[in-house]
Amino acid sequence: MSEKIKCLIIGSGPAGYTAAIYASRAGLHPVMYQGGQPGGQLTTTTEVDNFPGYPNGIDGPAMMIDLENQAKRFGTDVRYGMATKVDFTSSPKKVWIDESIEIEADAVIIATGASAKWLGLEGETKFNGLGVSACAVCDGFFYRNQTVAVVGAGDTAAEEASYLANLCTKVHLIVRRGEMRASLIMQERVKNNPKIEIHWNSETEEILGDANGVTGIRIVNNVTKATEEIALTGFFVAIGHQPNTSIFKGQLEMDAQEYLLTEKGSARTNIEGVFACGDVQDTIYRQAITAAGSGCMAALDAERWLAANNLH
């Protein structure tokens, strides 16, 4: 089964849906395949308080439904399915959906996002959105004047701990080894912050909680084997993200962490007619609003490219 279209959007979430809105309004008749997690990472977030236009906040799934309905209103063909293979070596580009449907597209917008890395604890799933988070900037506000923990040893963990220390009464930083991987300046920042307590050589054994959410954690010192229970209400995992780029390996340029590379000030990849937006190419901000902005860029870039090549 094959189909020829003008503009294909792979993935949903703020980047994909915004790209769809702009592409639809430009008359590109985009087809979107939502991917394995329709709506992206925000569908696991209970409250979004920092996206403009929602003065009282909104939960993540409801926001994604709003964006999807807006994209559909302008004519986006939104479909279930996941891209499983691509061939960008010729034009039109070829993308296979669920290994069975072949799509030929003049322009492709990639908005497959990134997935937070987790520790693999049962409580991460059980209390996700009820005290467990992978984004301090997104959720830190809800833990103002409370006690929280951050797991990680790199710059991201140090930044999240410092950010939370401005909001919270106490931040426990759980570091698996006897040293941090963060840059020296970030290490000094957390070590000199009186609100941050570092637990060296420690790993989280269990996330504790009840029907209302997280109430604490139990950590174990991997040197002495001693365990300790810490009362807290927020548990932030900051061990990195993995961009969803595996199917693009060997065709699109990536950095060392496998994020897609785009030309500065644009959404253009190294392949003509292929554009990337959102967390799949963002190693710095990873916010819904920046993802939406880059989705707009991708659609505008795609429209201009199609017009310049007489494919509009």
GROMACS .gro file of C-alpha atoms in nm:
model
  312
    1MET     CA    1   0.000   0.000   0.000
    2SER     CA    2   0.150   0.335  -0.104
    3GLU     CA    3   0.038   0.697  -0.116
    4LYS     CA    4   0.185   1.017  -0.258
    5ILE     CA    5   0.142   1.340  -0.060
    6LYS     CA    6   0.291   1.688  -0.049
    7CYS     CA    7   0.384   1.724   0.320
    8LEU     CA    8   0.430   1.453   0.582
    9ILE     CA    9   0.465   1.525   0.955
   10ILE     CA   10   0.615   1.246   1.163
   11GLY     CA   11   0.522   1.273   1.530
   12SER     CA   12   0.287   1.490   1.730
   13GLY     CA   13   0.322   1.701   2.045
   14PRO     CA   14   0.354   2.082   2.047
   15ALA     CA   15   0.608   2.084   1.764
   16GLY     CA   16   0.420   1.850   1.533
   17TYR     CA   17   0.078   2.002   1.591
   18THR     CA   18   0.206   2.357   1.546
   19ALA     CA   19   0.378   2.254   1.224
   20ALA     CA   20   0.049   2.099   1.115
   21ILE     CA   21  -0.147   2.417   1.189
   22TYR     CA   22   0.089   2.632   0.985
   23ALA     CA   23   0.127   2.379   0.703
   24SER     CA   24  -0.251   2.339   0.676
   25ARG     CA   25  -0.311   2.712   0.664
   26ALA     CA   26  -0.049   2.737   0.390
   27GLY     CA   27  -0.238   2.487   0.177
   28LEU     CA   28   0.016   2.206   0.204
   29HIS     CA   29  -0.252   1.947   0.297
   30PRO     CA   30  -0.026   1.782   0.556
   31VAL     CA   31  -0.067   1.425   0.671
   32MET     CA   32   0.044   1.359   1.030
   33TYR     CA   33   0.129   1.022   1.179
   34GLN     CA   34   0.118   1.067   1.555
   35GLY     CA   35   0.374   0.807   1.658
   36GLY     CA   36   0.381   0.569   1.950
   37GLN     CA   37   0.283   0.835   2.204
   38PRO     CA   38   0.020   1.062   2.043
   39GLY     CA   39   0.066   1.407   2.191
   40GLY     CA   40   0.421   1.340   2.305
   41GLN     CA   41   0.571   1.378   2.651
   42LEU     CA   42   0.309   1.630   2.765
   43THR     CA   43   0.048   1.354   2.774
   44THR     CA   44   0.222   1.231   3.091
   45THR     CA   45   0.207   1.574   3.257
   46THR     CA   46  -0.089   1.646   3.482
   47GLU     CA   47  -0.060   2.025   3.484
   48VAL     CA   48   0.091   2.270   3.235
   49ASP     CA   49   0.116   2.614   3.391
   50ASN     CA   50   0.377   2.784   3.174
   51PHE     CA   51   0.226   2.772   2.825
   52PRO     CA   52   0.084   3.110   2.714
   53GLY     CA   53  -0.290   3.130   2.668
   54TYR     CA   54  -0.396   2.913   2.961
   55PRO     CA   55  -0.428   3.158   3.255
   56ASN     CA   56  -0.556   2.887   3.488
   57GLY     CA   57  -0.325   2.615   3.359
   58ILE     CA   58  -0.428   2.298   3.180
   59ASP     CA   59  -0.341   1.932   3.205
   60GLY     CA   60  -0.110   1.798   2.938
   61PRO     CA   61  -0.348   1.553   2.764
   62ALA     CA   62  -0.623   1.818   2.740
   63MET     CA   63  -0.377   2.065   2.589
   64MET     CA   64  -0.269   1.813   2.327
   65ILE     CA   65  -0.632   1.746   2.237
   66ASP     CA   66  -0.679   2.121   2.190
   67LEU     CA   67  -0.378   2.139   1.959
   68GLU     CA   68  -0.487   1.831   1.765
   69ASN     CA   69  -0.837   1.969   1.714
   70GLN     CA   70  -0.693   2.302   1.599
   71ALA     CA   71  -0.473   2.123   1.345
   72LYS     CA   72  -0.772   1.921   1.223
   73ARG     CA   73  -0.985   2.235   1.192
   74PHE     CA   74  -0.748   2.367   0.926
   75GLY     CA   75  -0.746   2.038   0.739
   76THR     CA   76  -0.458   1.829   0.876
   77ASP     CA   77  -0.512   1.458   0.814
   78VAL     CA   78  -0.419   1.319   1.157
   79ARG     CA   79  -0.359   0.945   1.163
   80TYR     CA   80  -0.250   0.681   1.411
   81GLY     CA   81   0.071   0.501   1.322
   82MET     CA   82   0.447   0.507   1.369
   83ALA     CA   83   0.720   0.565   1.115
   84THR     CA   84   0.938   0.256   1.115
   85LYS     CA   85   1.168   0.314   0.816
   86VAL     CA   86   1.272   0.604   0.593
   87ASP     CA   87   1.456   0.653   0.264
   88PHE     CA   88   1.563   1.013   0.208
   89THR     CA   89   1.814   0.933  -0.067
   90SER     CA   90   1.580   1.038  -0.349
   91SER     CA   91   1.281   1.261  -0.412
   92PRO     CA   92   1.005   1.225  -0.323
   93LYS     CA   93   1.110   1.100   0.020
   94LYS     CA   94   0.985   0.760   0.128
   95VAL     CA   95   0.857   0.677   0.475
   96TRP     CA   96   0.711   0.347   0.588
   97ILE     CA   97   0.440   0.347   0.855
   98ASP     CA   98   0.407   0.042   1.081
   99GLU     CA   99   0.630  -0.143   0.833
  100SER     CA  100   0.342  -0.177   0.587
  101ILE     CA  101   0.224   0.159   0.451
  102GLU     CA  102   0.460   0.342   0.214
  103ILE     CA  103   0.425   0.719   0.199
  104GLU     CA  104   0.596   0.927  -0.069
  105ALA     CA  105   0.624   1.291   0.037
  106ASP     CA  106   0.776   1.596  -0.126
  107ALA     CA  107   0.857   1.745   0.216
  108VAL     CA  108   0.896   1.573   0.552
  109ILE     CA  109   0.877   1.743   0.892
  110ILE     CA  110   1.022   1.538   1.176
  111ALA     CA  111   0.873   1.600   1.521
  112THR     CA  112   0.943   1.267   1.688
  113GLY     CA  113   1.063   1.426   2.012
  114ALA     CA  114   1.278   1.276   2.283
  115SER     CA  115   1.213   1.039   2.569
  116ALA     CA  116   1.328   1.099   2.925
  117LYS     CA  117   1.563   0.836   3.063
  118TRP     CA  118   1.430   0.672   3.378
  119LEU     CA  119   1.582   0.462   3.654
  120GLY     CA  120   1.343   0.171   3.599
  121LEU     CA  121   1.173   0.191   3.937
  122GLU     CA  122   0.811   0.083   3.973
  123GLY     CA  123   0.730   0.409   4.151
  124GLU     CA  124   0.834   0.616   3.848
  125THR     CA  125   0.534   0.483   3.660
  126LYS     CA  126   0.303   0.466   3.959
  127PHE     CA  127   0.365   0.826   4.069
  128ASN     CA  128   0.434   0.991   3.733
  129GLY     CA  129   0.255   1.325   3.757
  130LEU     CA  130   0.193   1.265   4.128
  131GLY     CA  131   0.536   1.369   4.251
  132VAL     CA  132   0.762   1.211   3.989
  133SER     CA  133   0.890   1.432   3.708
  134ALA     CA  134   1.170   1.457   3.454
  135CYS     CA  135   1.155   1.837   3.419
  136ALA     CA  136   1.216   2.082   3.704
  137VAL     CA  137   1.141   2.386   3.490
  138CYS     CA  138   0.805   2.233   3.392
  139ASP     CA  139   0.694   2.116   3.736
  140GLY     CA  140   0.913   2.281   3.998
  141PHE     CA  141   0.657   2.553   4.073
  142PHE     CA  142   0.419   2.294   4.220
  143TYR     CA  143   0.675   2.209   4.490
  144ARG     CA  144   0.735   2.558   4.620
  145ASN     CA  145   0.841   2.554   4.989
  146GLN     CA  146   0.853   2.174   4.989
  147THR     CA  147   1.130   1.912   5.005
  148VAL     CA  148   1.233   1.737   4.684
  149ALA     CA  149   1.506   1.512   4.544
  150VAL     CA  150   1.698   1.518   4.216
  151VAL     CA  151   1.875   1.212   4.076
  152GLY     CA  152   2.175   1.264   3.851
  153ALA     CA  153   2.536   1.380   3.839
  154GLY     CA  154   2.568   1.581   3.519
  155ASP     CA  155   2.506   1.943   3.427
  156THR     CA  156   2.133   1.878   3.385
  157ALA     CA  157   2.101   1.742   3.738
  158ALA     CA  158   2.306   2.030   3.879
  159GLU     CA  159   2.096   2.285   3.691
  160GLU     CA  160   1.770   2.124   3.804
  161ALA     CA  161   1.887   2.108   4.167
  162SER     CA  162   1.990   2.475   4.156
  163TYR     CA  163   1.662   2.575   3.995
  164LEU     CA  164   1.460   2.384   4.254
  165ALA     CA  165   1.666   2.531   4.539
  166ASN     CA  166   1.523   2.872   4.446
  167LEU     CA  167   1.173   2.736   4.500
  168CYS     CA  168   1.198   2.460   4.757
  169THR     CA  169   1.288   2.439   5.122
  170LYS     CA  170   1.535   2.153   5.069
  171VAL     CA  171   1.679   1.965   4.771
  172HIS     CA  172   1.840   1.623   4.809
  173LEU     CA  173   2.078   1.548   4.522
  174ILE     CA  174   2.129   1.173   4.476
  175VAL     CA  175   2.463   1.094   4.312
  176ARG     CA  176   2.548   0.733   4.226
  177ARG     CA  177   2.924   0.775   4.246
  178GLY     CA  178   3.165   0.963   4.471
  179GLU     CA  179   3.197   1.243   4.217
  180MET     CA  180   2.987   1.438   3.971
  181ARG     CA  181   3.017   1.453   3.593
  182ALA     CA  182   2.893   1.812   3.583
  183SER     CA  183   3.120   2.099   3.485
  184LEU     CA  184   3.329   2.238   3.770
  185ILE     CA  185   3.131   2.561   3.787
  186MET     CA  186   2.804   2.370   3.818
  187GLN     CA  187   2.952   2.140   4.081
  188GLU     CA  188   3.061   2.439   4.288
  189ARG     CA  189   2.718   2.592   4.254
  190VAL     CA  190   2.540   2.293   4.406
  191LYS     CA  191   2.808   2.225   4.667
  192ASN     CA  192   2.791   2.583   4.792
  193ASN     CA  193   2.413   2.603   4.803
  194PRO     CA  194   2.295   2.556   5.163
  195LYS     CA  195   1.959   2.423   5.046
  196ILE     CA  196   2.116   2.135   4.851
  197GLU     CA  197   2.232   1.821   5.033
  198ILE     CA  198   2.437   1.582   4.821
  199HIS     CA  199   2.412   1.210   4.892
  200TRP     CA  200   2.728   1.056   4.745
  201ASN     CA  201   2.758   0.692   4.635
  202SER     CA  202   2.382   0.661   4.665
  203GLU     CA  203   2.104   0.509   4.459
  204THR     CA  204   1.729   0.526   4.491
  205GLU     CA  205   1.596   0.190   4.601
  206GLU     CA  206   1.227   0.277   4.617
  207ILE     CA  207   0.990   0.571   4.574
  208LEU     CA  208   0.748   0.584   4.864
  209GLY     CA  209   0.396   0.719   4.843
  210ASP     CA  210   0.024   0.680   4.888
  211ALA     CA  211  -0.295   0.759   4.696
  212ASN     CA  212  -0.209   1.131   4.705
  213GLY     CA  213   0.137   1.089   4.556
  214VAL     CA  214   0.502   1.073   4.661
  215THR     CA  215   0.579   1.089   5.033
  216GLY     CA  216   0.947   0.997   5.031
  217ILE     CA  217   1.224   0.778   4.896
  218ARG     CA  218   1.451   0.508   5.028
  219ILE     CA  219   1.812   0.532   4.917
  220VAL     CA  220   2.099   0.291   4.962
  221ASN     CA  221   2.466   0.377   4.991
  222ASN     CA  222   2.633   0.147   4.739
  223VAL     CA  223   2.957   0.146   4.940
  224THR     CA  224   2.837   0.092   5.297
  225LYS     CA  225   2.503  -0.070   5.196
  226ALA     CA  226   2.329   0.145   5.457
  227THR     CA  227   1.976   0.255   5.371
  228GLU     CA  228   1.801   0.581   5.453
  229GLU     CA  229   1.445   0.702   5.412
  230ILE     CA  230   1.395   1.068   5.321
  231ALA     CA  231   1.058   1.240   5.352
  232LEU     CA  232   0.977   1.453   5.045
  233THR     CA  233   0.700   1.530   4.797
  234GLY     CA  234   0.885   1.565   4.467
  235PHE     CA  235   1.124   1.329   4.289
  236PHE     CA  236   1.301   1.461   3.978
  237VAL     CA  237   1.494   1.227   3.749
  238ALA     CA  238   1.768   1.416   3.564
  239ILE     CA  239   1.978   1.149   3.399
  240GLY     CA  240   1.920   1.271   3.045
  241HIS     CA  241   1.694   1.232   2.743
  242GLN     CA  242   1.715   1.006   2.439
  243PRO     CA  243   1.603   1.164   2.110
  244ASN     CA  244   1.375   0.943   1.903
  245THR     CA  245   1.602   0.933   1.599
  246SER     CA  246   1.697   0.567   1.551
  247ILE     CA  247   1.521   0.532   1.213
  248PHE     CA  248   1.712   0.831   1.074
  249LYS     CA  249   2.061   0.698   1.145
  250GLY     CA  250   2.284   0.695   0.842
  251GLN     CA  251   2.068   0.948   0.655
  252LEU     CA  252   2.041   1.259   0.869
  253GLU     CA  253   2.328   1.427   1.048
  254MET     CA  254   2.322   1.396   1.427
  255ASP     CA  255   2.534   1.510   1.720
  256ALA     CA  256   2.712   1.278   1.961
  257GLN     CA  257   2.390   1.230   2.160
  258GLU     CA  258   2.196   1.145   1.840
  259TYR     CA  259   1.994   1.468   1.829
  260LEU     CA  260   1.921   1.580   1.473
  261LEU     CA  261   2.131   1.871   1.352
  262THR     CA  262   1.956   2.166   1.187
  263GLU     CA  263   2.101   2.472   1.020
  264LYS     CA  264   2.131   2.766   1.257
  265GLY     CA  265   1.819   2.980   1.252
  266SER     CA  266   1.616   2.724   1.061
  267ALA     CA  267   1.459   2.378   1.078
  268ARG     CA  268   1.653   2.251   0.774
  269THR     CA  269   1.846   1.925   0.807
  270ASN     CA  270   2.131   1.815   0.582
  271ILE     CA  271   1.878   1.662   0.340
  272GLU     CA  272   1.687   1.896   0.110
  273GLY     CA  273   1.316   1.888   0.188
  274VAL     CA  274   1.356   1.730   0.532
  275PHE     CA  275   1.299   1.950   0.836
  276ALA     CA  276   1.321   1.884   1.211
  277CYS     CA  277   1.153   2.058   1.503
  278GLY     CA  278   1.093   2.018   1.875
  279ASP     CA  279   1.286   1.807   2.120
  280VAL     CA  280   1.429   1.580   1.850
  281GLN     CA  281   1.673   1.863   1.768
  282ASP     CA  282   1.670   2.068   2.090
  283THR     CA  283   1.940   1.982   2.344
  284ILE     CA  284   1.900   2.299   2.548
  285TYR     CA  285   1.547   2.420   2.619
  286ARG     CA  286   1.310   2.122   2.574
  287GLN     CA  287   0.998   2.323   2.660
  288ALA     CA  288   0.652   2.303   2.505
  289ILE     CA  289   0.666   2.667   2.397
  290THR     CA  290   1.005   2.636   2.226
  291ALA     CA  291   0.890   2.314   2.059
  292ALA     CA  292   0.583   2.493   1.927
  293GLY     CA  293   0.798   2.778   1.797
  294SER     CA  294   1.029   2.541   1.612
  295GLY     CA  295   0.723   2.364   1.467
  296CYS     CA  296   0.619   2.697   1.316
  297MET     CA  297   0.971   2.737   1.174
  298ALA     CA  298   0.963   2.390   1.019
  299ALA     CA  299   0.630   2.450   0.845
  300LEU     CA  300   0.741   2.788   0.710
  301ASP     CA  301   1.071   2.641   0.590
  302ALA     CA  302   0.887   2.352   0.425
  303GLU     CA  303   0.642   2.586   0.253
  304ARG     CA  304   0.923   2.803   0.116
  305TRP     CA  305   1.124   2.501   0.002
  306LEU     CA  306   0.824   2.351  -0.179
  307ALA     CA  307   0.751   2.684  -0.349
  308ALA     CA  308   1.113   2.731  -0.455
  309ASN     CA  309   1.111   2.385  -0.612
  310ASN     CA  310   0.772   2.434  -0.781
  311LEU     CA  311   0.615   2.167  -0.562
  312HIS     CA  312   0.369   2.388  -0.371
   0.00000   0.00000   0.00000
